[in-house]
mmCIF file of the N, C-alpha and C atoms, coordinates in Angstrom:
data_MODEL
# 
_entry.id   MODEL 
# 
loop_
_atom_site.group_PDB 
_atom_site.id 
_atom_site.type_symbol 
_atom_site.label_atom_id 
_atom_site.label_alt_id 
_atom_site.label_comp_id 
_atom_site.label_asym_id 
_atom_site.label_entity_id 
_atom_site.label_seq_id 
_atom_site.pdbx_PDB_ins_code 
_atom_site.Cartn_x 
_atom_site.Cartn_y 
_atom_site.Cartn_z 
_atom_site.occupancy 
_atom_site.B_iso_or_equiv 
_atom_site.pdbx_formal_charge 
_atom_site.auth_seq_id 
_atom_site.auth_comp_id 
_atom_site.auth_asym_id 
_atom_site.auth_atom_id 
_atom_site.pdbx_PDB_model_num 
ATOM 1   N N  . MET A 1 1  ? 156.579 5.846  -7.108  1.00 0.00 ? 1  MET A N  1 
ATOM 2   C CA . MET A 1 1  ? 155.269 6.259  -7.533  1.00 0.00 ? 1  MET A CA 1 
ATOM 3   C C  . MET A 1 1  ? 154.913 6.798  -9.017  1.00 0.00 ? 1  MET A C  1 
ATOM 4   N N  . ALA A 1 2  ? 156.243 7.035  -9.417  1.00 0.00 ? 2  ALA A N  1 
ATOM 5   C CA . ALA A 1 2  ? 156.408 7.210  -10.950 1.00 0.00 ? 2  ALA A CA 1 
ATOM 6   C C  . ALA A 1 2  ? 155.759 6.820  -12.029 1.00 0.00 ? 2  ALA A C  1 
ATOM 7   N N  . GLY A 1 3  ? 155.367 5.336  -11.692 1.00 0.00 ? 3  GLY A N  1 
ATOM 8   C CA . GLY A 1 3  ? 154.682 4.487  -12.678 1.00 0.00 ? 3  GLY A CA 1 
ATOM 9   C C  . GLY A 1 3  ? 153.109 4.631  -12.624 1.00 0.00 ? 3  GLY A C  1 
ATOM 10  N N  . ILE A 1 4  ? 152.552 5.421  -11.373 1.00 0.00 ? 4  ILE A N  1 
ATOM 11  C CA . ILE A 1 4  ? 151.287 5.581  -11.394 1.00 0.00 ? 4  ILE A CA 1 
ATOM 12  C C  . ILE A 1 4  ? 150.770 7.103  -11.955 1.00 0.00 ? 4  ILE A C  1 
ATOM 13  N N  . ARG A 1 5  ? 149.920 6.982  -12.799 1.00 0.00 ? 5  ARG A N  1 
ATOM 14  C CA . ARG A 1 5  ? 149.457 8.351  -13.355 1.00 0.00 ? 5  ARG A CA 1 
ATOM 15  C C  . ARG A 1 5  ? 148.052 9.229  -12.948 1.00 0.00 ? 5  ARG A C  1 
ATOM 16  N N  . TYR A 1 6  ? 148.159 10.089 -12.645 1.00 0.00 ? 6  TYR A N  1 
ATOM 17  C CA . TYR A 1 6  ? 146.815 10.933 -11.896 1.00 0.00 ? 6  TYR A CA 1 
ATOM 18  C C  . TYR A 1 6  ? 146.850 11.732 -13.731 1.00 0.00 ? 6  TYR A C  1 
ATOM 19  N N  . TRP A 1 7  ? 145.468 11.976 -13.831 1.00 0.00 ? 7  TRP A N  1 
ATOM 20  C CA . TRP A 1 7  ? 145.348 12.534 -15.290 1.00 0.00 ? 7  TRP A CA 1 
ATOM 21  C C  . TRP A 1 7  ? 144.203 13.848 -14.490 1.00 0.00 ? 7  TRP A C  1 
ATOM 22  N N  . THR A 1 8  ? 144.944 14.995 -15.153 1.00 0.00 ? 8  THR A N  1 
ATOM 23  C CA . THR A 1 8  ? 144.107 16.616 -14.714 1.00 0.00 ? 8  THR A CA 1 
ATOM 24  C C  . THR A 1 8  ? 143.419 16.820 -15.844 1.00 0.00 ? 8  THR A C  1 
ATOM 25  N N  . CYS A 1 9  ? 142.767 17.990 -15.976 1.00 0.00 ? 9  CYS A N  1 
ATOM 26  C CA . CYS A 1 9  ? 141.965 18.471 -17.093 1.00 0.00 ? 9  CYS A CA 1 
ATOM 27  C C  . CYS A 1 9  ? 141.868 19.845 -16.885 1.00 0.00 ? 9  CYS A C  1 
ATOM 28  N N  . ASP A 1 10 ? 142.019 20.770 -17.625 1.00 0.00 ? 10 ASP A N  1 
ATOM 29  C CA . ASP A 1 10 ? 142.002 22.191 -17.475 1.00 0.00 ? 10 ASP A CA 1 
ATOM 30  C C  . ASP A 1 10 ? 140.548 22.360 -18.281 1.00 0.00 ? 10 ASP A C  1 
ATOM 31  N N  . GLY A 1 11 ? 139.798 21.426 -18.421 1.00 0.00 ? 11 GLY A N  1 
ATOM 32  C CA . GLY A 1 11 ? 138.795 22.151 -19.485 1.00 0.00 ? 11 GLY A CA 1 
ATOM 33  C C  . GLY A 1 11 ? 138.424 21.701 -21.343 1.00 0.00 ? 11 GLY A C  1 
ATOM 34  N N  . LEU A 1 12 ? 139.986 21.548 -21.457 1.00 0.00 ? 12 LEU A N  1 
ATOM 35  C CA . LEU A 1 12 ? 140.414 21.483 -22.797 1.00 0.00 ? 12 LEU A CA 1 
ATOM 36  C C  . LEU A 1 12 ? 141.164 20.179 -23.077 1.00 0.00 ? 12 LEU A C  1 
ATOM 37  N N  . ASN A 1 13 ? 142.450 20.554 -22.127 1.00 0.00 ? 13 ASN A N  1 
ATOM 38  C CA . ASN A 1 13 ? 143.490 19.243 -22.106 1.00 0.00 ? 13 ASN A CA 1 
ATOM 39  C C  . ASN A 1 13 ? 143.411 18.461 -21.027 1.00 0.00 ? 13 ASN A C  1 
ATOM 40  N N  . GLU A 1 14 ? 143.637 17.254 -21.364 1.00 0.00 ? 14 GLU A N  1 
ATOM 41  C CA . GLU A 1 14 ? 144.099 15.997 -20.125 1.00 0.00 ? 14 GLU A CA 1 
ATOM 42  C C  . GLU A 1 14 ? 145.467 16.008 -20.526 1.00 0.00 ? 14 GLU A C  1 
ATOM 43  N N  . ARG A 1 15 ? 145.962 15.928 -18.907 1.00 0.00 ? 15 ARG A N  1 
ATOM 44  C CA . ARG A 1 15 ? 147.672 15.298 -19.030 1.00 0.00 ? 15 ARG A CA 1 
ATOM 45  C C  . ARG A 1 15 ? 147.640 14.665 -17.975 1.00 0.00 ? 15 ARG A C  1 
ATOM 46  N N  . PRO A 1 16 ? 148.663 13.359 -18.151 1.00 0.00 ? 16 PRO A N  1 
ATOM 47  C CA . PRO A 1 16 ? 149.097 12.946 -16.937 1.00 0.00 ? 16 PRO A CA 1 
ATOM 48  C C  . PRO A 1 16 ? 149.912 13.483 -16.014 1.00 0.00 ? 16 PRO A C  1 
ATOM 49  N N  . HIS A 1 17 ? 149.925 12.952 -14.746 1.00 0.00 ? 17 HIS A N  1 
ATOM 50  C CA . HIS A 1 17 ? 151.295 13.576 -13.684 1.00 0.00 ? 17 HIS A CA 1 
ATOM 51  C C  . HIS A 1 17 ? 151.425 12.122 -13.158 1.00 0.00 ? 17 HIS A C  1 
ATOM 52  N N  . ALA A 1 18 ? 152.775 12.383 -12.550 1.00 0.00 ? 18 ALA A N  1 
ATOM 53  C CA . ALA A 1 18 ? 152.922 11.448 -11.557 1.00 0.00 ? 18 ALA A CA 1 
ATOM 54  C C  . ALA A 1 18 ? 152.526 11.676 -10.114 1.00 0.00 ? 18 ALA A C  1 
ATOM 55  N N  . LEU A 1 19 ? 152.077 10.567 -9.252  1.00 0.00 ? 19 LEU A N  1 
ATOM 56  C CA . LEU A 1 19 ? 151.900 10.902 -8.086  1.00 0.00 ? 19 LEU A CA 1 
ATOM 57  C C  . LEU A 1 19 ? 153.030 10.983 -7.122  1.00 0.00 ? 19 LEU A C  1 
ATOM 58  N N  . ARG A 1 20 ? 153.181 11.875 -6.319  1.00 0.00 ? 20 ARG A N  1 
ATOM 59  C CA . ARG A 1 20 ? 154.196 11.722 -5.150  1.00 0.00 ? 20 ARG A CA 1 
ATOM 60  C C  . ARG A 1 20 ? 153.655 11.543 -4.022  1.00 0.00 ? 20 ARG A C  1 
ATOM 61  N N  . LEU A 1 21 ? 154.272 10.821 -3.038  1.00 0.00 ? 21 LEU A N  1 
ATOM 62  C CA . LEU A 1 21 ? 154.444 10.422 -1.526  1.00 0.00 ? 21 LEU A CA 1 
ATOM 63  C C  . LEU A 1 21 ? 154.021 11.806 -0.736  1.00 0.00 ? 21 LEU A C  1 
ATOM 64  N N  . ASP A 1 22 ? 153.269 11.889 -0.177  1.00 0.00 ? 22 ASP A N  1 
ATOM 65  C CA . ASP A 1 22 ? 153.269 12.769 1.174   1.00 0.00 ? 22 ASP A CA 1 
ATOM 66  C C  . ASP A 1 22 ? 153.771 12.443 2.174   1.00 0.00 ? 22 ASP A C  1 
ATOM 67  N N  . GLU A 1 23 ? 155.030 12.737 2.420   1.00 0.00 ? 23 GLU A N  1 
ATOM 68  C CA . GLU A 1 23 ? 155.550 12.682 3.262   1.00 0.00 ? 23 GLU A CA 1 
ATOM 69  C C  . GLU A 1 23 ? 155.337 13.128 4.763   1.00 0.00 ? 23 GLU A C  1 
ATOM 70  N N  . ASP A 1 24 ? 154.681 14.369 4.641   1.00 0.00 ? 24 ASP A N  1 
ATOM 71  C CA . ASP A 1 24 ? 154.035 15.092 5.546   1.00 0.00 ? 24 ASP A CA 1 
ATOM 72  C C  . ASP A 1 24 ? 153.255 14.610 6.476   1.00 0.00 ? 24 ASP A C  1 
ATOM 73  N N  . ARG A 1 25 ? 152.317 13.551 5.676   1.00 0.00 ? 25 ARG A N  1 
ATOM 74  C CA . ARG A 1 25 ? 151.172 12.819 6.082   1.00 0.00 ? 25 ARG A CA 1 
ATOM 75  C C  . ARG A 1 25 ? 151.638 11.343 6.506   1.00 0.00 ? 25 ARG A C  1 
ATOM 76  N N  . ILE A 1 26 ? 152.785 10.833 6.318   1.00 0.00 ? 26 ILE A N  1 
ATOM 77  C CA . ILE A 1 26 ? 153.080 9.360  6.187   1.00 0.00 ? 26 ILE A CA 1 
ATOM 78  C C  . ILE A 1 26 ? 152.514 8.613  7.334   1.00 0.00 ? 26 ILE A C  1 
ATOM 79  N N  . GLY A 1 27 ? 152.214 9.273  8.269   1.00 0.00 ? 27 GLY A N  1 
ATOM 80  C CA . GLY A 1 27 ? 151.566 8.587  9.588   1.00 0.00 ? 27 GLY A CA 1 
ATOM 81  C C  . GLY A 1 27 ? 150.191 7.818  9.409   1.00 0.00 ? 27 GLY A C  1 
ATOM 82  N N  . GLU A 1 28 ? 149.760 8.598  8.438   1.00 0.00 ? 28 GLU A N  1 
ATOM 83  C CA . GLU A 1 28 ? 148.396 8.217  7.888   1.00 0.00 ? 28 GLU A CA 1 
ATOM 84  C C  . GLU A 1 28 ? 148.429 6.802  7.264   1.00 0.00 ? 28 GLU A C  1 
ATOM 85  N N  . ALA A 1 29 ? 149.602 6.442  6.696   1.00 0.00 ? 29 ALA A N  1 
ATOM 86  C CA . ALA A 1 29 ? 149.628 5.089  5.786   1.00 0.00 ? 29 ALA A CA 1 
ATOM 87  C C  . ALA A 1 29 ? 149.282 3.901  6.277   1.00 0.00 ? 29 ALA A C  1 
ATOM 88  N N  . ASP A 1 30 ? 148.525 3.221  5.821   1.00 0.00 ? 30 ASP A N  1 
ATOM 89  C CA . ASP A 1 30 ? 148.054 1.705  6.446   1.00 0.00 ? 30 ASP A CA 1 
ATOM 90  C C  . ASP A 1 30 ? 148.617 0.758  5.348   1.00 0.00 ? 30 ASP A C  1 
ATOM 91  N N  . GLU A 1 31 ? 148.242 -0.405 5.279   1.00 0.00 ? 31 GLU A N  1 
ATOM 92  C CA . GLU A 1 31 ? 148.581 -1.375 4.371   1.00 0.00 ? 31 GLU A CA 1 
ATOM 93  C C  . GLU A 1 31 ? 147.645 -1.320 3.549   1.00 0.00 ? 31 GLU A C  1 
ATOM 94  N N  . ALA A 1 32 ? 146.563 -0.519 3.208   1.00 0.00 ? 32 ALA A N  1 
ATOM 95  C CA . ALA A 1 32 ? 145.659 -0.495 2.048   1.00 0.00 ? 32 ALA A CA 1 
ATOM 96  C C  . ALA A 1 32 ? 145.350 0.983  1.276   1.00 0.00 ? 32 ALA A C  1 
ATOM 97  N N  . TRP A 1 33 ? 146.244 2.110  2.040   1.00 0.00 ? 33 TRP A N  1 
ATOM 98  C CA . TRP A 1 33 ? 146.381 3.273  1.429   1.00 0.00 ? 33 TRP A CA 1 
ATOM 99  C C  . TRP A 1 33 ? 147.547 3.964  1.871   1.00 0.00 ? 33 TRP A C  1 
ATOM 100 N N  . VAL A 1 34 ? 147.785 5.115  1.182   1.00 0.00 ? 34 VAL A N  1 
ATOM 101 C CA . VAL A 1 34 ? 149.125 5.819  1.170   1.00 0.00 ? 34 VAL A CA 1 
ATOM 102 C C  . VAL A 1 34 ? 148.791 7.106  1.329   1.00 0.00 ? 34 VAL A C  1 
ATOM 103 N N  . PRO A 1 35 ? 149.200 8.253  1.752   1.00 0.00 ? 35 PRO A N  1 
ATOM 104 C CA . PRO A 1 35 ? 149.158 9.815  1.396   1.00 0.00 ? 35 PRO A CA 1 
ATOM 105 C C  . PRO A 1 35 ? 149.848 10.304 0.111   1.00 0.00 ? 35 PRO A C  1 
ATOM 106 N N  . VAL A 1 36 ? 149.257 10.822 -0.850  1.00 0.00 ? 36 VAL A N  1 
ATOM 107 C CA . VAL A 1 36 ? 149.837 11.165 -1.755  1.00 0.00 ? 36 VAL A CA 1 
ATOM 108 C C  . VAL A 1 36 ? 149.649 12.715 -2.223  1.00 0.00 ? 36 VAL A C  1 
ATOM 109 N N  . LEU A 1 37 ? 150.156 13.433 -3.003  1.00 0.00 ? 37 LEU A N  1 
ATOM 110 C CA . LEU A 1 37 ? 150.120 14.630 -3.394  1.00 0.00 ? 37 LEU A CA 1 
ATOM 111 C C  . LEU A 1 37 ? 149.925 14.661 -5.039  1.00 0.00 ? 37 LEU A C  1 
ATOM 112 N N  . THR A 1 38 ? 148.631 15.044 -5.411  1.00 0.00 ? 38 THR A N  1 
ATOM 113 C CA . THR A 1 38 ? 148.533 15.146 -6.814  1.00 0.00 ? 38 THR A CA 1 
ATOM 114 C C  . THR A 1 38 ? 148.357 16.835 -7.282  1.00 0.00 ? 38 THR A C  1 
ATOM 115 N N  . PRO A 1 39 ? 148.468 16.815 -8.602  1.00 0.00 ? 39 PRO A N  1 
ATOM 116 C CA . PRO A 1 39 ? 148.216 18.112 -8.925  1.00 0.00 ? 39 PRO A CA 1 
ATOM 117 C C  . PRO A 1 39 ? 147.287 19.203 -8.414  1.00 0.00 ? 39 PRO A C  1 
ATOM 118 N N  . ASP A 1 40 ? 146.232 18.532 -7.715  1.00 0.00 ? 40 ASP A N  1 
ATOM 119 C CA . ASP A 1 40 ? 144.680 18.948 -7.445  1.00 0.00 ? 40 ASP A CA 1 
ATOM 120 C C  . ASP A 1 40 ? 145.105 19.062 -5.921  1.00 0.00 ? 40 ASP A C  1 
ATOM 121 N N  . GLY A 1 41 ? 146.128 18.583 -5.477  1.00 0.00 ? 41 GLY A N  1 
ATOM 122 C CA . GLY A 1 41 ? 146.189 18.738 -3.761  1.00 0.00 ? 41 GLY A CA 1 
ATOM 123 C C  . GLY A 1 41 ? 146.271 17.351 -3.064  1.00 0.00 ? 41 GLY A C  1 
ATOM 124 N N  . PRO A 1 42 ? 146.390 17.257 -1.753  1.00 0.00 ? 42 PRO A N  1 
ATOM 125 C CA . PRO A 1 42 ? 146.214 15.964 -1.361  1.00 0.00 ? 42 PRO A CA 1 
ATOM 126 C C  . PRO A 1 42 ? 145.533 14.945 -1.553  1.00 0.00 ? 42 PRO A C  1 
ATOM 127 N N  . GLY A 1 43 ? 146.036 13.613 -1.653  1.00 0.00 ? 43 GLY A N  1 
ATOM 128 C CA . GLY A 1 43 ? 144.711 12.429 -1.967  1.00 0.00 ? 43 GLY A CA 1 
ATOM 129 C C  . GLY A 1 43 ? 145.407 11.282 -1.449  1.00 0.00 ? 43 GLY A C  1 
ATOM 130 N N  . MET A 1 44 ? 144.642 10.140 -1.724  1.00 0.00 ? 44 MET A N  1 
ATOM 131 C CA . MET A 1 44 ? 145.067 8.818  -1.150  1.00 0.00 ? 44 MET A CA 1 
ATOM 132 C C  . MET A 1 44 ? 145.144 7.851  -2.060  1.00 0.00 ? 44 MET A C  1 
ATOM 133 N N  . LEU A 1 45 ? 146.533 7.172  -2.312  1.00 0.00 ? 45 LEU A N  1 
ATOM 134 C CA . LEU A 1 45 ? 146.451 5.857  -2.991  1.00 0.00 ? 45 LEU A CA 1 
ATOM 135 C C  . LEU A 1 45 ? 145.748 4.775  -2.395  1.00 0.00 ? 45 LEU A C  1 
ATOM 136 N N  . VAL A 1 46 ? 144.768 4.126  -3.209  1.00 0.00 ? 46 VAL A N  1 
ATOM 137 C CA . VAL A 1 46 ? 144.295 2.944  -2.155  1.00 0.00 ? 46 VAL A CA 1 
ATOM 138 C C  . VAL A 1 46 ? 144.462 1.767  -3.103  1.00 0.00 ? 46 VAL A C  1 
ATOM 139 N N  . TRP A 1 47 ? 144.254 0.829  -2.540  1.00 0.00 ? 47 TRP A N  1 
ATOM 140 C CA . TRP A 1 47 ? 143.850 -0.392 -3.336  1.00 0.00 ? 47 TRP A CA 1 
ATOM 141 C C  . TRP A 1 47 ? 143.627 -1.725 -2.338  1.00 0.00 ? 47 TRP A C  1 
ATOM 142 N N  . HIS A 1 48 ? 142.803 -2.815 -3.047  1.00 0.00 ? 48 HIS A N  1 
ATOM 143 C CA . HIS A 1 48 ? 141.969 -3.943 -2.565  1.00 0.00 ? 48 HIS A CA 1 
ATOM 144 C C  . HIS A 1 48 ? 143.184 -4.511 -1.242  1.00 0.00 ? 48 HIS A C  1 
ATOM 145 N N  . ASN A 1 49 ? 142.915 -4.445 -0.036  1.00 0.00 ? 49 ASN A N  1 
ATOM 146 C CA . ASN A 1 49 ? 143.664 -5.038 1.052   1.00 0.00 ? 49 ASN A CA 1 
ATOM 147 C C  . ASN A 1 49 ? 142.801 -6.702 1.007   1.00 0.00 ? 49 ASN A C  1 
ATOM 148 N N  . SER A 1 50 ? 144.193 -7.213 1.070   1.00 0.00 ? 50 SER A N  1 
ATOM 149 C CA . SER A 1 50 ? 143.973 -8.885 0.479   1.00 0.00 ? 50 SER A CA 1 
ATOM 150 C C  . SER A 1 50 ? 143.513 -9.637 2.178   1.00 0.00 ? 50 SER A C  1 
ATOM 151 N N  . ASP A 1 51 ? 143.634 -8.890 3.123   1.00 0.00 ? 51 ASP A N  1 
ATOM 152 C CA . ASP A 1 51 ? 143.346 -9.442 4.839   1.00 0.00 ? 51 ASP A CA 1 
ATOM 153 C C  . ASP A 1 51 ? 141.969 -9.901 4.599   1.00 0.00 ? 51 ASP A C  1 
# 
C-alpha cells in the first residue's frame, strides 16, 4: 500500500503518508474494503465492488 497516500494537515502544512495494512483487523477485510492504519488512527481503504 506504499503507493496509496493519505494526506494529513497540522493546520499549516499538508504531508502525504503511506497507508499500512492493519494486520490486527485483517479479519474485517472484504472484497471491497481492507482495514488500514493512518497517522490519524484506524481506517478502511474502500473501492467500488464490481459484483
